[in-house]
PDB file of C-alpha atoms in Angstrom:
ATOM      1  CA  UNK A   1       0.000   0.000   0.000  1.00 46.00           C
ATOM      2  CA  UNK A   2       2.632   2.424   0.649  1.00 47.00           C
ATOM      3  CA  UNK A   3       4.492   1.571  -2.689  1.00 46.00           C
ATOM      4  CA  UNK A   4       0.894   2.248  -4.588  1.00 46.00           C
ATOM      5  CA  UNK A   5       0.709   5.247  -2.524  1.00 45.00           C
ATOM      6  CA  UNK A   6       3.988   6.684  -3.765  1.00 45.00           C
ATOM      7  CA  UNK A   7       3.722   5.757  -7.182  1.00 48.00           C
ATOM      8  CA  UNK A   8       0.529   7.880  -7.470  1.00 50.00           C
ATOM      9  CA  UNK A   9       2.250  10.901  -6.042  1.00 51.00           C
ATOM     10  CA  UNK A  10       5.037  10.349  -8.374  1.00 51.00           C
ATOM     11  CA  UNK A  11       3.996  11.904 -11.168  1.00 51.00           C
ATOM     12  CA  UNK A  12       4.120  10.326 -14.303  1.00 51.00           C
ATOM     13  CA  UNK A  13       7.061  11.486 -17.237  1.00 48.00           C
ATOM     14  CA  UNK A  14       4.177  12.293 -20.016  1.00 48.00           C
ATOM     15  CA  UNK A  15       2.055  13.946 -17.626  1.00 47.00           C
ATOM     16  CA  UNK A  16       5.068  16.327 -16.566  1.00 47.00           C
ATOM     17  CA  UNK A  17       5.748  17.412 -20.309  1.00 46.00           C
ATOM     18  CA  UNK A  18       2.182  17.739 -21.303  1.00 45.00           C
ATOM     19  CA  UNK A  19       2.170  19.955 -18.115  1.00 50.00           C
ATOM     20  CA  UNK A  20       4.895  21.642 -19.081  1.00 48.00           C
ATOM     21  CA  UNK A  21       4.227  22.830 -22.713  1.00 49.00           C
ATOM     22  CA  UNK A  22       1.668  25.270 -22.117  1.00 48.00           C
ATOM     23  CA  UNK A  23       3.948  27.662 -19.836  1.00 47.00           C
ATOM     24  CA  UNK A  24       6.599  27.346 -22.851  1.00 46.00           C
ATOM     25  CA  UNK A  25       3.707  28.264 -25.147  1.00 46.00           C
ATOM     26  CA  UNK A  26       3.048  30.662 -23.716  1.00 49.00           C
ATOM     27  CA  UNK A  27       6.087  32.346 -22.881  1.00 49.00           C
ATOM     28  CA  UNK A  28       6.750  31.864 -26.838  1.00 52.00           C
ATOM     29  CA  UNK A  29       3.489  33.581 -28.304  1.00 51.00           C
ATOM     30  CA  UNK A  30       4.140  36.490 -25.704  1.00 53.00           C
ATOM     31  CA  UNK A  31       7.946  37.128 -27.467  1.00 54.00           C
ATOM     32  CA  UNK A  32       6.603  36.987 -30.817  1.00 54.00           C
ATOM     33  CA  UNK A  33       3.772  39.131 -29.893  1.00 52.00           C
ATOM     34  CA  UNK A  34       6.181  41.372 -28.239  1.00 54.00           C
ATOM     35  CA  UNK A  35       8.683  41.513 -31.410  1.00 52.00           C
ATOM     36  CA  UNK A  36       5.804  42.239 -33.765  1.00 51.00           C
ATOM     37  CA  UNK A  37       4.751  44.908 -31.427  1.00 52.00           C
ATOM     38  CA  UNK A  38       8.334  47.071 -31.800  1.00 54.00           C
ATOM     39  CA  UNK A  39       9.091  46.129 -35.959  1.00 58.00           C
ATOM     40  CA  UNK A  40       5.397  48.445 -36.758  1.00 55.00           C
ATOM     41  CA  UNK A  41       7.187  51.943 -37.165  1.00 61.00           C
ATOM     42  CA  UNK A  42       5.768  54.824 -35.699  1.00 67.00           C
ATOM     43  CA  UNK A  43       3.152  57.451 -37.780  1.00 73.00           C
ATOM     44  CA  UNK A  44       5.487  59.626 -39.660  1.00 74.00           C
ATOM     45  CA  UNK A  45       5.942  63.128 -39.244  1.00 83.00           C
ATOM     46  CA  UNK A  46       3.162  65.030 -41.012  1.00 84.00           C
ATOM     47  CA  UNK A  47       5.464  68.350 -41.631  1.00 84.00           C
ATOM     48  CA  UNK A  48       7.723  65.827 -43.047  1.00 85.00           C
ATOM     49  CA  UNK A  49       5.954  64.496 -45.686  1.00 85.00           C
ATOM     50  CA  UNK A  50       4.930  68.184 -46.583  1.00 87.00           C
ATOM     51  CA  UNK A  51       8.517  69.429 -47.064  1.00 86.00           C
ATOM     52  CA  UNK A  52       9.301  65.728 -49.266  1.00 88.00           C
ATOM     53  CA  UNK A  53       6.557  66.736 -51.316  1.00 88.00           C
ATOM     54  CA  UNK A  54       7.195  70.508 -51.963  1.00 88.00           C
ATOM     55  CA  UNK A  55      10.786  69.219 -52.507  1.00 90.00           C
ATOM     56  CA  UNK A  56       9.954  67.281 -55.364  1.00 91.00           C
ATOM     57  CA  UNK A  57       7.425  68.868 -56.347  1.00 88.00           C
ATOM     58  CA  UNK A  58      10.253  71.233 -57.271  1.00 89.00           C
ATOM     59  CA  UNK A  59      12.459  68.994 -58.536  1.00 92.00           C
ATOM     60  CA  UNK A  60      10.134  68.513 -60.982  1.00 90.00           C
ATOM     61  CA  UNK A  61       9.066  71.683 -61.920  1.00 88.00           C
ATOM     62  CA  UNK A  62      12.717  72.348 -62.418  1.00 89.00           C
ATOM     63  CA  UNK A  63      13.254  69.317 -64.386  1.00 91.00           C
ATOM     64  CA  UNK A  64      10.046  70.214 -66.355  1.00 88.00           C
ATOM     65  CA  UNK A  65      11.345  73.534 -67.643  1.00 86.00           C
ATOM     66  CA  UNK A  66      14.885  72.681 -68.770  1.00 88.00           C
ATOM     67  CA  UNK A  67      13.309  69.718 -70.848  1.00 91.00           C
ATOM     68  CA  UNK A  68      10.980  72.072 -71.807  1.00 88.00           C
ATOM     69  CA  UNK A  69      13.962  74.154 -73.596  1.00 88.00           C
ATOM     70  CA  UNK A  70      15.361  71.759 -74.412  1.00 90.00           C
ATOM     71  CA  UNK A  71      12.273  70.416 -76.598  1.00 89.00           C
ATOM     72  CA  UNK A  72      11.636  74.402 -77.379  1.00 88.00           C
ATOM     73  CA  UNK A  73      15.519  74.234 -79.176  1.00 88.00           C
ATOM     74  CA  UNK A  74      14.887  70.468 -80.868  1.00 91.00           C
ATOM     75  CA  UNK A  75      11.550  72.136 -82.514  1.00 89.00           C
ATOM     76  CA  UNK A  76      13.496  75.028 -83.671  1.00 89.00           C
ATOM     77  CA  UNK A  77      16.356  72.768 -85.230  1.00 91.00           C
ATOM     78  CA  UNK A  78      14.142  70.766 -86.682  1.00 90.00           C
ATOM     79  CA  UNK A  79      11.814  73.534 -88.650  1.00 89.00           C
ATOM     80  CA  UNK A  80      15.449  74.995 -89.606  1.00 91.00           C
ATOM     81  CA  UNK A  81      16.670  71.341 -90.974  1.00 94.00           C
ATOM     82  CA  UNK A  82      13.470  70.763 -92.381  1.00 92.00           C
ATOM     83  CA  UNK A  83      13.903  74.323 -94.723  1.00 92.00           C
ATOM     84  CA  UNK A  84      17.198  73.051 -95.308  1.00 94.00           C
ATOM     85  CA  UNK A  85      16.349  70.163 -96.744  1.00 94.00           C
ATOM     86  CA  UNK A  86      13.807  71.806 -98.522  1.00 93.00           C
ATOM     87  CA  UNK A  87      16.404  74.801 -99.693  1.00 94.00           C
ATOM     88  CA  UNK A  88      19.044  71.675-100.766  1.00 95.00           C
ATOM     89  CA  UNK A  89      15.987  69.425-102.859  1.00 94.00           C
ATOM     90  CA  UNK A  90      15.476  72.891-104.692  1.00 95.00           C
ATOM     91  CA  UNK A  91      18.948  73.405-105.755  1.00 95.00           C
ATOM     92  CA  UNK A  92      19.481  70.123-106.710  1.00 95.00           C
ATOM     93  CA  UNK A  93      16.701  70.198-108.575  1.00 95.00           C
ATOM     94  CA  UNK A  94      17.954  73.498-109.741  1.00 93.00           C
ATOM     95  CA  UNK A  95      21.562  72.185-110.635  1.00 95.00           C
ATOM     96  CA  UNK A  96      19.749  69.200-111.941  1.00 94.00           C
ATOM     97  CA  UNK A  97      18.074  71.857-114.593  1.00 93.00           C
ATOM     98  CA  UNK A  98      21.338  73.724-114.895  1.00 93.00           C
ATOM     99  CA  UNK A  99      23.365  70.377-116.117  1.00 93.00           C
ATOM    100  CA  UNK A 100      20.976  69.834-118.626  1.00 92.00           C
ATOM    101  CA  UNK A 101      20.769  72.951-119.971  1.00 92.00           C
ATOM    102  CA  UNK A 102      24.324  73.567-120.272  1.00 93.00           C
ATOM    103  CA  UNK A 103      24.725  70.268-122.042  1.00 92.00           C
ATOM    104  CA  UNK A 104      22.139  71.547-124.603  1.00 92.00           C
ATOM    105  CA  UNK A 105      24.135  74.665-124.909  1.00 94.00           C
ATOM    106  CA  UNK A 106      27.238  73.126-124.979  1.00 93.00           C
ATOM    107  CA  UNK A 107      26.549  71.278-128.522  1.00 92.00           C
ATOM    108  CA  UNK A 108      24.734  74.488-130.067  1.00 94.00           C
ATOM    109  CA  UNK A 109      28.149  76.646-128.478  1.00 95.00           C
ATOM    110  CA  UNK A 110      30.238  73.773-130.273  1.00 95.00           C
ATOM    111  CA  UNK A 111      27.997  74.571-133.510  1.00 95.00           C
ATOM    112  CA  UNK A 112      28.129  77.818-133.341  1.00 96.00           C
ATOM    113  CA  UNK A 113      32.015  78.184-133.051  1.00 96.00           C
ATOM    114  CA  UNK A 114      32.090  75.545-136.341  1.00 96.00           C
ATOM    115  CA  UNK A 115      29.694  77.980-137.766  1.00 97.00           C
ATOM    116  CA  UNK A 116      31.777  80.987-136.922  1.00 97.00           C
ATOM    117  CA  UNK A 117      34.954  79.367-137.904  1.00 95.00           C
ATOM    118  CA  UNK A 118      33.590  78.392-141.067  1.00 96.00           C
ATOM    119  CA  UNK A 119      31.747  81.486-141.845  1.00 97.00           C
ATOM    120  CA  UNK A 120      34.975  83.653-141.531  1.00 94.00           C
ATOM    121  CA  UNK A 121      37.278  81.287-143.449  1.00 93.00           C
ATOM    122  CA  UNK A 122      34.577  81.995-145.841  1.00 95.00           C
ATOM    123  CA  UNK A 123      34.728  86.074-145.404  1.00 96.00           C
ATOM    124  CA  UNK A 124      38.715  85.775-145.211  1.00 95.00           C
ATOM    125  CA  UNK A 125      38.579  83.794-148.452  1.00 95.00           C
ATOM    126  CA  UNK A 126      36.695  86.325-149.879  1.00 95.00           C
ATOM    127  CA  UNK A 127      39.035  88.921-149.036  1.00 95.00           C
ATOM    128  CA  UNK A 128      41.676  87.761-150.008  1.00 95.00           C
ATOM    129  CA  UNK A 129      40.443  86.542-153.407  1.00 94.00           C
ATOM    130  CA  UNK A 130      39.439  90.415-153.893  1.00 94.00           C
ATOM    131  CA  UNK A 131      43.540  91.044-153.495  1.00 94.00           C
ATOM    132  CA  UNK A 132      44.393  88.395-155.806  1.00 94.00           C
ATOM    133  CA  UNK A 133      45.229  91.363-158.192  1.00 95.00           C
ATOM    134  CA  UNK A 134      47.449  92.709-156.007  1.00 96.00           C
ATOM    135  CA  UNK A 135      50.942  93.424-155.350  1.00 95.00           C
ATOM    136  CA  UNK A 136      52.821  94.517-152.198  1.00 94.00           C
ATOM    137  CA  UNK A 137      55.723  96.651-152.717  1.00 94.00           C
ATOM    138  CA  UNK A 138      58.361  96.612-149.547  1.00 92.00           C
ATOM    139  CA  UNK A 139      60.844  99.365-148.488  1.00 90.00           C
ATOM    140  CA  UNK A 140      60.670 101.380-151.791  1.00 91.00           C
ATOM    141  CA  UNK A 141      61.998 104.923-150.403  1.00 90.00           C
ATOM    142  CA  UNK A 142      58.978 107.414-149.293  1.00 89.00           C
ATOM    143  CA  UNK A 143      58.133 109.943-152.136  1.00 89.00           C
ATOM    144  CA  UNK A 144      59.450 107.893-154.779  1.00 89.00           C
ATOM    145  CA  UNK A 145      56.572 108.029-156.741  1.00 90.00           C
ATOM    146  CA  UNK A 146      55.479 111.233-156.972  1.00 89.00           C
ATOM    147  CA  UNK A 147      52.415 113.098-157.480  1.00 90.00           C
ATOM    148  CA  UNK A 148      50.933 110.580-159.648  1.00 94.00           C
ATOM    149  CA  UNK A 149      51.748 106.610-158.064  1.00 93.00           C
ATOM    150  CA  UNK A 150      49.870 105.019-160.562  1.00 94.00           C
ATOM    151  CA  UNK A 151      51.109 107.040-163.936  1.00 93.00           C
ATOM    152  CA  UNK A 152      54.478 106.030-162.268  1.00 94.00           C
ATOM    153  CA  UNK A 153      54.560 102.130-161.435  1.00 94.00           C
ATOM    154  CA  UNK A 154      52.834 101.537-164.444  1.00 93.00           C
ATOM    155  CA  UNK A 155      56.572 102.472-166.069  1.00 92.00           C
ATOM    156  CA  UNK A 156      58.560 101.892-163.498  1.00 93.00           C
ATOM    157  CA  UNK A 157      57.520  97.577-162.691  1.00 92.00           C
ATOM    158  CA  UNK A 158      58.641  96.453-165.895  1.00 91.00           C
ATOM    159  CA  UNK A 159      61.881  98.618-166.304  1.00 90.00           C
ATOM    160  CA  UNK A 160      63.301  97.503-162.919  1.00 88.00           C
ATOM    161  CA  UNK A 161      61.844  93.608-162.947  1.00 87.00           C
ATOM    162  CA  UNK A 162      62.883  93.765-166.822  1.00 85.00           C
ATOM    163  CA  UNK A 163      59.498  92.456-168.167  1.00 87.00           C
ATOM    164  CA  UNK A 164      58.474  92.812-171.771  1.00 86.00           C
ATOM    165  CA  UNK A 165      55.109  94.664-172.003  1.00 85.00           C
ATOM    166  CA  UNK A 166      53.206  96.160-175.085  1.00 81.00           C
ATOM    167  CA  UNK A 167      54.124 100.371-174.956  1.00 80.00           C
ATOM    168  CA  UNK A 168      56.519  99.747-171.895  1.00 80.00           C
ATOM    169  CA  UNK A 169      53.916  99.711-169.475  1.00 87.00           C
ATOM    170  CA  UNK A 170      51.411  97.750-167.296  1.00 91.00           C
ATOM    171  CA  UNK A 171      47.688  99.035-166.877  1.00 92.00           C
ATOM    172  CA  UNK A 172      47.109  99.378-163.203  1.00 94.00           C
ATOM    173  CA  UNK A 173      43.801 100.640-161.293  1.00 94.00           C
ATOM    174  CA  UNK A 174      45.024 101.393-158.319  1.00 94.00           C
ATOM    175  CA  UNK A 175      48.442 102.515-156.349  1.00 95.00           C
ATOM    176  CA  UNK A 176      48.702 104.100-152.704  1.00 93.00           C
ATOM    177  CA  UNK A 177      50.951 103.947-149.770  1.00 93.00           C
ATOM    178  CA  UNK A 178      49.439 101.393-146.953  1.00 90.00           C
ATOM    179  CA  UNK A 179      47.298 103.814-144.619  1.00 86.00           C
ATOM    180  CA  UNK A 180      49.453 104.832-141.961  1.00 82.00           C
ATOM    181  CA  UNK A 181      50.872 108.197-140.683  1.00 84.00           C
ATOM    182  CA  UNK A 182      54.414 109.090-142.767  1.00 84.00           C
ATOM    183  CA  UNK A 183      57.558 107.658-140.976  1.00 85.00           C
ATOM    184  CA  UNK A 184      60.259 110.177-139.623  1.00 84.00           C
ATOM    185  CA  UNK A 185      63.234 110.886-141.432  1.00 82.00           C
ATOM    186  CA  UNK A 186      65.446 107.660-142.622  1.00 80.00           C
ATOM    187  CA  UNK A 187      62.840 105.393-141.017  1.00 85.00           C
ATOM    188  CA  UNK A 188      60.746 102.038-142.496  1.00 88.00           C
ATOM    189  CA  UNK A 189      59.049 103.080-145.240  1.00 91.00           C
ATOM    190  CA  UNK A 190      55.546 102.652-145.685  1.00 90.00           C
ATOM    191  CA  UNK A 191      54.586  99.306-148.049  1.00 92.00           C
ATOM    192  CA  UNK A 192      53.071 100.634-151.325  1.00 94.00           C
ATOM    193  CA  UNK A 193      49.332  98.345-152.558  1.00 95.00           C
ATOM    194  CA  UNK A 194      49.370  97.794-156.429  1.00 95.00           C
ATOM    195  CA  UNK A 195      46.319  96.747-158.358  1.00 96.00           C
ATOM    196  CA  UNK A 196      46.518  95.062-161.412  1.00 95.00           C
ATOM    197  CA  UNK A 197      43.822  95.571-163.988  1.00 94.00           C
ATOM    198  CA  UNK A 198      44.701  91.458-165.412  1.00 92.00           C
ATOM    199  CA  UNK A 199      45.553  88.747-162.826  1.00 94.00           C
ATOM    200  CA  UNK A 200      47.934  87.651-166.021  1.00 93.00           C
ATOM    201  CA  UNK A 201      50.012  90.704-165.976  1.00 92.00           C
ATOM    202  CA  UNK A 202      49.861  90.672-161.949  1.00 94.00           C
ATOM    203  CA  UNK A 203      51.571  86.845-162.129  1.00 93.00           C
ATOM    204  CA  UNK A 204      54.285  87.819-165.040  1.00 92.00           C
ATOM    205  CA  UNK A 205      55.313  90.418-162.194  1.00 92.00           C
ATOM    206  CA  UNK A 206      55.396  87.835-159.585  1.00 92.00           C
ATOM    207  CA  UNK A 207      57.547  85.323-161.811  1.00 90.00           C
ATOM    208  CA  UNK A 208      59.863  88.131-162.490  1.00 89.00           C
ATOM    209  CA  UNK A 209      60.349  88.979-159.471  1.00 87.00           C
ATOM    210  CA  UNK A 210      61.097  85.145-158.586  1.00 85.00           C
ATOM    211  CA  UNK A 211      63.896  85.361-160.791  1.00 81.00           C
ATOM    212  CA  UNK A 212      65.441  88.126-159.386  1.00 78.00           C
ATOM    213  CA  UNK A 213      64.790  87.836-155.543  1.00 67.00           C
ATOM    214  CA  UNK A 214      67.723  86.411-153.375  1.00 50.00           C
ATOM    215  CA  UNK A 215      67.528  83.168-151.173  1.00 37.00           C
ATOM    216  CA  UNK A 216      65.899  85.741-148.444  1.00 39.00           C
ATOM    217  CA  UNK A 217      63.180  87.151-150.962  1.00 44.00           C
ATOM    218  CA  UNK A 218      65.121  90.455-151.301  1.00 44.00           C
ATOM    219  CA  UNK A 219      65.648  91.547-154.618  1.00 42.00           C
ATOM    220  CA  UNK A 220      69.545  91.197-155.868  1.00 44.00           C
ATOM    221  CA  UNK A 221      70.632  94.664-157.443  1.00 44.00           C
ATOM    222  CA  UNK A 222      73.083  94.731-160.590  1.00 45.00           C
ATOM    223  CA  UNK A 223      76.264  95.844-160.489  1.00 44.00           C
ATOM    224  CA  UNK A 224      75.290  99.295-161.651  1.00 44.00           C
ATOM    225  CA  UNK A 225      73.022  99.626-159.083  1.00 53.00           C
ATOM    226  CA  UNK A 226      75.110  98.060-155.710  1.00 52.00           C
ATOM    227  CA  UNK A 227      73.754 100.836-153.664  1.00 57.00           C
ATOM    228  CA  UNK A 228      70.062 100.627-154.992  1.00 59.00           C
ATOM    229  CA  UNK A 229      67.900  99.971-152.097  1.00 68.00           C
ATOM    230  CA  UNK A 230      66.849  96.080-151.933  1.00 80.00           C
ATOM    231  CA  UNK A 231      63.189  96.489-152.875  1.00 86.00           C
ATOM    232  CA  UNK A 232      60.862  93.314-152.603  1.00 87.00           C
ATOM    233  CA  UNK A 233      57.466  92.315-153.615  1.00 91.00           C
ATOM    234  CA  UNK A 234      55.359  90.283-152.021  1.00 91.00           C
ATOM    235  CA  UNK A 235      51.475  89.214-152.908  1.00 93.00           C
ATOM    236  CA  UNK A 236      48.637  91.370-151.081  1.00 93.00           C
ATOM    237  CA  UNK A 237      47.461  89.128-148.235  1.00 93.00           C
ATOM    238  CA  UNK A 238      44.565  89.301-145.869  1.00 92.00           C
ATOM    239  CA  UNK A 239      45.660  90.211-142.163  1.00 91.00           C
ATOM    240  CA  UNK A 240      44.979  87.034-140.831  1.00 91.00           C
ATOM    241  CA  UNK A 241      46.938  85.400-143.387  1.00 91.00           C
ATOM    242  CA  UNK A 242      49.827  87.169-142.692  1.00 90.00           C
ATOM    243  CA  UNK A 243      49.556  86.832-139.128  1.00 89.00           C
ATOM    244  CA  UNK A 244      49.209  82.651-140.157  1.00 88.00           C
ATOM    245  CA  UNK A 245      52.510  82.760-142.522  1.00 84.00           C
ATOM    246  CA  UNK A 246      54.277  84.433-139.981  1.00 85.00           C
ATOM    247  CA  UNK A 247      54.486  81.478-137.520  1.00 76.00           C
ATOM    248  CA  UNK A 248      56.739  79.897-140.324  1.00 69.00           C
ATOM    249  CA  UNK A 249      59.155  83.097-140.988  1.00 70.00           C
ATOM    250  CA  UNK A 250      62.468  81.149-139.317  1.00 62.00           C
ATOM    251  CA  UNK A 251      62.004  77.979-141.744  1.00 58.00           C
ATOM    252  CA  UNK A 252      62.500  77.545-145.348  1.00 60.00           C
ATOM    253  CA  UNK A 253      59.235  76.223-147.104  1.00 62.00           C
ATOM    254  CA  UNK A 254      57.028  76.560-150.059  1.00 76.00           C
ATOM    255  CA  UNK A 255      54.172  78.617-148.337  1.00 78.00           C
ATOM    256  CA  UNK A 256      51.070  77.528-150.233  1.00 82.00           C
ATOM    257  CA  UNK A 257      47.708  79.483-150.132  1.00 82.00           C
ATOM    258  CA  UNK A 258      45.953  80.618-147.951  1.00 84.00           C
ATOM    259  CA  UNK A 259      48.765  79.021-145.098  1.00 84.00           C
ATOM    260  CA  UNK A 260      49.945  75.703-145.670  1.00 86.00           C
ATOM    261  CA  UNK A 261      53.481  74.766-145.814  1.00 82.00           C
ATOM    262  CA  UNK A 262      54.802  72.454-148.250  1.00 84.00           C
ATOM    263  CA  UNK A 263      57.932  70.337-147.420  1.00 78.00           C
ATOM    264  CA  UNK A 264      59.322  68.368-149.951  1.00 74.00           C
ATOM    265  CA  UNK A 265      62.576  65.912-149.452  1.00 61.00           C
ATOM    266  CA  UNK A 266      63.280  63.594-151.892  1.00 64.00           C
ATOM    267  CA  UNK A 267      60.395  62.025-153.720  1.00 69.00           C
ATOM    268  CA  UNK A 268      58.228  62.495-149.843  1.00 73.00           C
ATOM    269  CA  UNK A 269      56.004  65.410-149.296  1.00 78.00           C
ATOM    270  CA  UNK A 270      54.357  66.602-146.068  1.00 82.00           C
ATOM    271  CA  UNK A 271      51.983  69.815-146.081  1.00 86.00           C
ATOM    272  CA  UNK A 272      51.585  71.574-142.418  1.00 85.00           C
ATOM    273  CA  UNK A 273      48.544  74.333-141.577  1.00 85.00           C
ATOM    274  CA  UNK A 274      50.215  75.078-138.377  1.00 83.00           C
ATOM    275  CA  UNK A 275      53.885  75.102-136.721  1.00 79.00           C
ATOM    276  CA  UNK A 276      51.972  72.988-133.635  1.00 79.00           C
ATOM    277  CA  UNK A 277      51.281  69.981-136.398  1.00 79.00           C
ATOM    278  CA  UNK A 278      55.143  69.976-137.384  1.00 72.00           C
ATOM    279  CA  UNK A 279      55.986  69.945-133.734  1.00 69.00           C
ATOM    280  CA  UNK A 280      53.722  66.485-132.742  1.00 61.00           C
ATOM    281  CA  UNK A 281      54.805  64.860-135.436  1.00 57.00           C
ATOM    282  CA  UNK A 282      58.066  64.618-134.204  1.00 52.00           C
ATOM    283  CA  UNK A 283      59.448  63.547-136.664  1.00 47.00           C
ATOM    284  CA  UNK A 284      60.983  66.601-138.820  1.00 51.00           C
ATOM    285  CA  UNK A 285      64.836  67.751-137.713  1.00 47.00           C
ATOM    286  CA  UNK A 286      65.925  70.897-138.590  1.00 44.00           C
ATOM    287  CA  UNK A 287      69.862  71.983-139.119  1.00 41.00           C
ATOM    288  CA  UNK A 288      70.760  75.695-138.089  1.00 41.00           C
ATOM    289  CA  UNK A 289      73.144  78.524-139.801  1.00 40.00           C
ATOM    290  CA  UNK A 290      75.985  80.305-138.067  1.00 41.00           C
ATOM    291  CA  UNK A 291      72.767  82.836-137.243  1.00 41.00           C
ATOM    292  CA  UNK A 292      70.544  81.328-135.956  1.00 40.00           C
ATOM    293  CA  UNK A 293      68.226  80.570-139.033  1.00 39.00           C
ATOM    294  CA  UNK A 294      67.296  77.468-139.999  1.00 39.00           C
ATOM    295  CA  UNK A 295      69.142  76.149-143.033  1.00 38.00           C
ATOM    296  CA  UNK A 296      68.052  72.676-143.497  1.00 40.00           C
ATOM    297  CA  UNK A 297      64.573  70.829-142.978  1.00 44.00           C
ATOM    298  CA  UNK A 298      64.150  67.114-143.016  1.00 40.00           C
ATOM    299  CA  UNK A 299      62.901  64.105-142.185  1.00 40.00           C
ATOM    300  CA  UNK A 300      64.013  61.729-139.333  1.00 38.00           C
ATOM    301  CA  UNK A 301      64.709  58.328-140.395  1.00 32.00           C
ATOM    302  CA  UNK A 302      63.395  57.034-136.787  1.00 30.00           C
TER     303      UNK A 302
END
């Protein structure tokens, strides 16, 4: 009896954790309740939140207005790159006009120049076929023929170029001194322009003349007359001719009309209209005198 007596005070292992658990429980739910109690944060400060918001409220009225200038200057950029565009499609479009007209032009300029050229051969042909009876008469002294030029040549041509004529004279229409104010004392004279009345007599004189004319085209005076002045003639020429046949002066040639030069070696010919036609050929070499002048023109075997 006593053992059953202490056995039922002893209390029983279970029985002491089951009556244990609720003061752990409870001492657990009262920490947790406690811990949520201090995380909740206390209300915030009322004035605060009014000074955050006026803050960024501006902050963003700030930020508003310099993207607001910003956008202000983009617009403006964009209307002035928008009328350059426009300005730059128009002058393109303008060039593009331009081009083609000045490729029209270009062929009726390249006409017109042919047409030019051509037409004033034609009026320089002309003119000079209206001098074909002429004659030019070089450094004959000033005053030599008198009063009466034409009275005078008309005698004095076939007495000094020693052509036979019928009554000792030639029939001339014209004779003058070349338009010009009179040279001083002992300078050039003036050229003197003859007109022949028949091409025929005009080419008798011009043969004659051949005969008697030097190497250098001046007439060769006889023995009587050493101290004669060297007197040459020379056919009437247009200007531009004679500006043509002057390119050639330092060459020996046979100068055809209007301005071609004839060079003939051997049995070979070559005809040049300009001194820049001899020169790209490149194949013409050309021997010099003690002077200077050319003495000697021929062709290059290479």
């Amino acid at each position: 009896s006593a053992k059953k007596t202490a056995s039922r005070n002893t209390p029983s292992p279970t029985a002491a954790a089951v009556d244990s658990m609720p003061a752990t429980a409870s001492l657990t739910h009262e920490g947790e309740a406690e811990k949520v109690s201090t995380d909740v944060p206390p209300d915030p400060d009322p004035n605060l939140i009014q000074a955050m918001k006026s803050m960024t409220d501006n902050i963003v009225a700030v930020i508003d207005a310099k993207i607001s200038t910003v956008l202000k200057a983009i617009d403006n950029q964009s209307s002035k790159i928008q009328s350059i565009v426009q300005r730059v499609q128009e002058a393109e479009n303008r060039i593009d006009v331009t081009e083609t007209t000045c490729m029209a032009n270009e062929t009726k300029i390249q006409h017109l120049e042919k047409r030019v050229r051509d037409l004033t051969e034609q009026v320089d042909d002309l003119e000079n076929r209206g001098r074909r009876c002429n004659v030019r008469i070089i450094s004959l002294p000033e005053d030599t023929e008198g009063s009466n030029p034409v009275r005078f040549f008309e005698k004095w041509i076939p007495d000094y170029l020693q052509v036979d004529t019928k009554a000792g004279k030639l029939k001339l229409e014209r004779a003058h001194r070349s338009l010009a104010p009179k040279p001083a004392q002992g300078g050039r004279p003036h050229p003197v322009i003859i007109r022949f009345h028949n091409f025929q007599d005009k080419q008798r004189v011009m043969t004659a003349t051949t005969k008697l004319f030097t190497l250098n085209s001046k007439l060769t005076s006889s023995s009587r007359d050493a101290d004669a002045p060297k007197i040459s003639f020379f056919n009437d020429y247009s200007v531009a001719v004679v500006q043509k046949r002057r390119a050639f002066n330092k060459m020996e040639y046979a100068l055809l009309y209007p301005a071609t030069l004839s060079v003939k070696v051997g049995r070979a010919r070559k005809k040049f209209v300009s001194p820049e036609e001899m020169t790209d050929l490149g194949a013409l070499t050309f021997g010099e005198n003690e002077d200077g002048g050319l003495r000697s023109l021929y062709f290059s075997s290479q």
